[in-house]
Short mmCIF file of C-alpha atoms in Angstrom, two decimals:
data_model
loop_
_atom_site.label_atom_id
_atom_site.label_comp_id
_atom_site.label_asym_id
_atom_site.label_seq_id
_atom_site.Cartn_x
_atom_site.Cartn_y
_atom_site.Cartn_z
CA MET A 1 85.00 112.17 80.98
CA LYS A 2 87.79 110.26 82.78
CA LYS A 3 89.86 113.45 82.90
CA ILE A 4 87.00 115.41 84.47
CA ILE A 5 86.47 112.75 87.15
CA PHE A 6 90.19 112.59 87.87
CA ILE A 7 90.53 116.39 88.16
CA THR A 8 87.44 116.59 90.40
CA LEU A 9 88.75 113.83 92.64
CA LEU A 10 92.22 115.38 92.82
CA THR A 11 90.83 118.83 93.63
CA SER A 12 88.46 117.57 96.34
CA THR A 13 91.22 115.46 97.95
CA THR A 14 93.62 118.41 97.93
CA LEU A 15 91.02 120.79 99.34
CA SER A 16 89.91 118.42 102.09
CA PHE A 17 93.50 117.78 103.20
CA SER A 18 94.52 121.42 102.97
CA GLN A 19 91.74 122.34 105.42
CA ASN A 20 93.49 120.34 108.14
CA PRO A 21 95.93 122.56 110.05
CA VAL A 22 99.67 121.92 110.21
CA ILE A 23 100.92 122.64 113.74
CA ASP A 24 104.58 122.80 114.73
CA LEU A 25 105.38 120.28 117.47
CA VAL A 26 106.99 123.11 119.46
CA ASP A 27 103.83 125.24 119.27
CA ARG A 28 101.28 122.70 120.44
CA ASP A 29 99.42 123.59 123.60
CA GLY A 30 98.24 120.17 124.77
CA THR A 31 94.97 120.17 122.86
CA ARG A 32 94.50 117.80 119.96
CA ILE A 33 92.65 118.67 116.77
CA ASN A 34 91.25 115.73 114.83
CA GLY A 35 92.84 115.51 111.40
CA ALA A 36 95.60 118.03 112.19
CA TYR A 37 99.24 117.36 111.35
CA TYR A 38 101.67 117.92 114.25
CA LYS A 39 104.82 118.41 112.22
CA ASP A 40 108.48 118.60 113.17
CA VAL A 41 108.76 121.82 111.17
CA ASN A 42 112.37 122.61 112.15
CA ASP A 43 113.60 118.98 112.00
CA LEU A 44 114.37 118.86 115.73
CA LEU A 45 113.70 115.11 116.07
CA SER A 46 116.13 113.82 113.43
CA PRO A 47 119.35 114.49 115.39
CA PHE A 48 118.16 112.02 118.05
CA GLU A 49 118.01 109.10 115.59
CA GLY A 50 120.56 106.34 115.99
CA THR A 51 121.72 103.35 117.99
CA TYR A 52 122.99 103.99 121.50
CA ILE A 53 124.60 101.65 124.07
CA TYR A 54 125.08 101.88 127.83
CA THR A 55 127.22 99.34 129.71
CA ASN A 56 127.62 98.99 133.44
CA GLY A 57 129.58 95.93 134.59
CA ASN A 58 127.72 92.86 133.34
CA LYS A 59 124.72 94.88 132.10
CA MET A 60 124.19 96.26 128.59
CA PHE A 61 121.30 98.45 127.45
CA LYS A 62 120.92 99.29 123.76
CA ILE A 63 118.26 101.50 122.20
CA LEU A 64 117.49 102.14 118.54
CA LEU A 65 115.63 105.37 117.70
CA GLU A 66 114.06 106.32 114.34
CA LYS A 67 112.04 109.31 113.22
CA LYS A 68 108.70 108.63 111.51
CA VAL A 69 106.95 111.33 109.50
CA MET A 70 103.22 112.05 109.23
CA GLN A 71 102.02 108.98 111.09
CA TYR A 72 98.27 108.69 111.65
CA ASN A 73 97.25 107.61 115.14
CA THR A 74 93.47 107.30 114.49
CA GLU A 75 92.88 110.95 115.48
CA TYR A 76 95.58 113.13 113.93
CA TYR A 77 98.90 112.96 112.06
CA GLU A 78 102.23 113.48 113.76
CA ASP A 79 105.98 113.22 113.35
CA LEU A 80 107.50 111.19 116.14
CA ILE A 81 110.42 109.14 117.37
CA ILE A 82 109.86 105.41 117.69
CA GLY A 83 112.29 102.89 119.07
CA GLU A 84 113.05 99.48 120.46
CA TYR A 85 115.65 98.17 122.89
CA GLN A 86 117.73 95.28 124.17
CA TYR A 87 118.67 94.79 127.82
CA THR A 88 121.10 92.02 128.79
CA VAL A 89 122.58 90.87 132.08
CA ASN A 90 125.59 88.51 131.99
CA GLY A 91 125.14 88.22 128.23
CA VAL A 92 121.56 86.91 128.56
CA ASP A 93 118.60 88.89 127.22
CA VAL A 94 116.26 90.19 129.89
CA SER A 95 114.26 91.98 127.17
CA ASN A 96 114.91 92.32 123.45
CA THR A 97 112.48 94.12 121.16
CA LEU A 98 114.98 95.26 118.50
CA SER A 99 113.38 92.99 115.88
CA GLN A 100 110.15 95.04 116.14
CA ILE A 101 111.74 98.28 114.88
CA ASN A 102 110.47 97.72 111.32
CA THR A 103 106.97 96.68 112.39
CA ILE A 104 104.37 99.02 110.93
CA TYR A 105 101.48 99.39 113.36
CA ASN A 106 98.19 101.13 112.59
CA ASN A 107 99.36 103.48 115.38
CA GLN A 108 103.16 103.80 115.54
CA ARG A 109 102.89 104.72 119.22
CA LYS A 110 102.59 100.98 119.87
CA HIS A 111 106.39 100.76 119.64
CA ASN A 112 108.14 100.17 122.96
CA ILE A 113 109.80 103.60 122.79
CA GLU A 114 107.71 106.42 121.37
CA GLY A 115 106.98 110.10 121.60
CA ASN A 116 107.67 113.59 120.30
CA PHE A 117 107.50 115.96 123.26
CA ILE A 118 110.20 118.57 122.66
CA ILE A 119 111.68 120.18 125.76
CA ASP A 120 113.07 123.58 124.80
CA PHE A 121 113.53 125.21 128.20
CA ASN A 122 115.91 124.36 131.05
CA GLU A 123 113.43 124.53 133.93
CA PHE A 124 111.23 121.65 132.71
CA ARG A 125 109.98 120.29 136.04
CA MET A 126 110.43 116.57 135.28
CA TRP A 127 114.13 116.98 134.41
CA GLN A 128 115.64 120.37 135.09
CA CYS A 129 118.90 121.08 133.33
CA PRO A 130 120.81 124.06 134.75
CA GLU A 131 123.88 123.04 132.71
CA CYS A 132 121.96 123.05 129.41
CA ASN A 133 122.53 125.84 126.93
CA PRO A 134 119.63 128.27 126.51
CA ASN A 135 117.04 126.79 124.13
CA GLU A 136 118.87 123.44 124.00
CA ILE A 137 116.52 120.76 122.67
CA ARG A 138 115.77 117.65 124.72
CA LEU A 139 113.09 114.98 124.29
CA LYS A 140 110.53 113.32 126.51
CA LEU A 141 109.47 109.88 125.28
CA SER A 142 107.81 106.84 126.84
CA ILE A 143 109.43 103.43 127.28
CA ASN A 144 107.49 100.22 127.85
CA ASP A 145 109.05 97.44 129.93
CA VAL A 146 107.78 94.42 127.98
CA SER A 147 108.70 92.07 130.83
CA THR A 148 106.24 93.71 133.22
CA GLY A 149 104.01 96.00 131.14
CA ARG A 150 105.13 98.99 133.21
CA VAL A 151 105.74 102.28 131.39
CA ALA A 152 108.20 105.05 132.31
CA LYS A 153 109.28 108.41 130.95
CA LEU A 154 112.48 108.45 128.90
CA PHE A 155 114.19 111.86 128.79
CA ILE A 156 117.01 112.38 126.29
CA ARG A 157 119.69 115.07 125.99
CA ARG A 158 122.20 115.03 123.10
CA MET A 159 125.82 115.77 124.02
CA ASN A 160 129.35 115.45 122.72
CA VAL A 161 131.96 114.11 125.14
CA SER A 162 135.60 114.15 123.98
CA GLY A 163 134.51 114.13 120.33
CA GLN A 164 132.06 111.23 120.83
CA ASP A 165 128.32 111.72 120.25
CA VAL A 166 126.37 110.50 123.27
CA ILE A 167 122.99 110.95 124.84
CA LYS A 168 122.36 111.52 128.51
CA VAL A 169 119.13 109.78 129.45
CA LYS A 170 116.90 109.72 132.47
CA ILE A 171 114.38 106.91 132.94
CA SER A 172 111.94 107.81 135.68
CA HIS A 173 108.31 108.51 136.54
CA ILE A 174 107.35 104.84 136.32
CA MET A 175 103.60 104.47 136.06
CA ARG A 176 101.93 102.46 138.75
CA ASP A 177 100.70 98.96 138.04
CA PHE A 178 96.97 99.00 137.23
CA SER A 179 96.41 95.27 137.65
CA ASN A 180 94.84 93.82 140.76
CA ASN A 181 98.13 92.11 141.60
CA PRO A 182 98.90 92.80 145.31
CA ASN A 183 102.63 92.42 144.51
CA PRO A 184 103.08 94.12 141.13
CA PRO A 185 106.36 93.37 139.32
CA ASP A 186 109.16 95.91 139.53
CA PHE A 187 110.27 97.84 136.45
CA THR A 188 113.16 95.74 135.09
CA LEU A 189 114.92 98.20 132.75
CA PRO A 190 117.72 100.53 133.95
CA LYS A 191 116.43 103.55 135.88
CA GLY A 192 117.94 106.91 136.75
CA GLU A 193 120.43 108.98 134.74
CA PHE A 194 123.19 107.54 132.60
CA VAL A 195 125.12 108.18 129.38
CA MET A 196 124.69 106.10 126.21
CA VAL A 197 127.28 106.14 123.42
CA LYS A 198 126.15 106.54 119.82
CA GLN A 199 127.27 103.66 117.59
#
């Protein structure tokens, strides 16, 4: 009897999960299907994992990126990049969320860096790349400034400069402040385009 119950349970679980579609992250069209799995079928996210550092005079900006697989976000499953960062000026932390990298949230998009939007064409309007190779893969993520609660887009391009793995990043498209504050705080993290060296 226990075997029959176990086999019935296993079969029904397998059937119910197999009815949910698996959709390649590259093929998504902007719609979201409840219960679907948006999968990094061709493992395009993994090469972006790592620790990267940018220094400019007395300022240091470090980001840590990790790939998470089949994370449920209360509506559907997805593979995504999550991350945290440290920003220092004169050796003093302005923001440091690195200790949160191993935090497991019920929705992993609560990390301060998150996303999985794969850019696979050079004319992407938010960050055009005429020097990119055809079909070169870039990422669009979000980054949360924990000091102010402001969120910006974080674009990433992998490169190799003189044998050193680096990423060229662009932090832009800062969302407006939705509070009633007549003088909302400025975004405090580095903005614009710069190169970060992989550690």
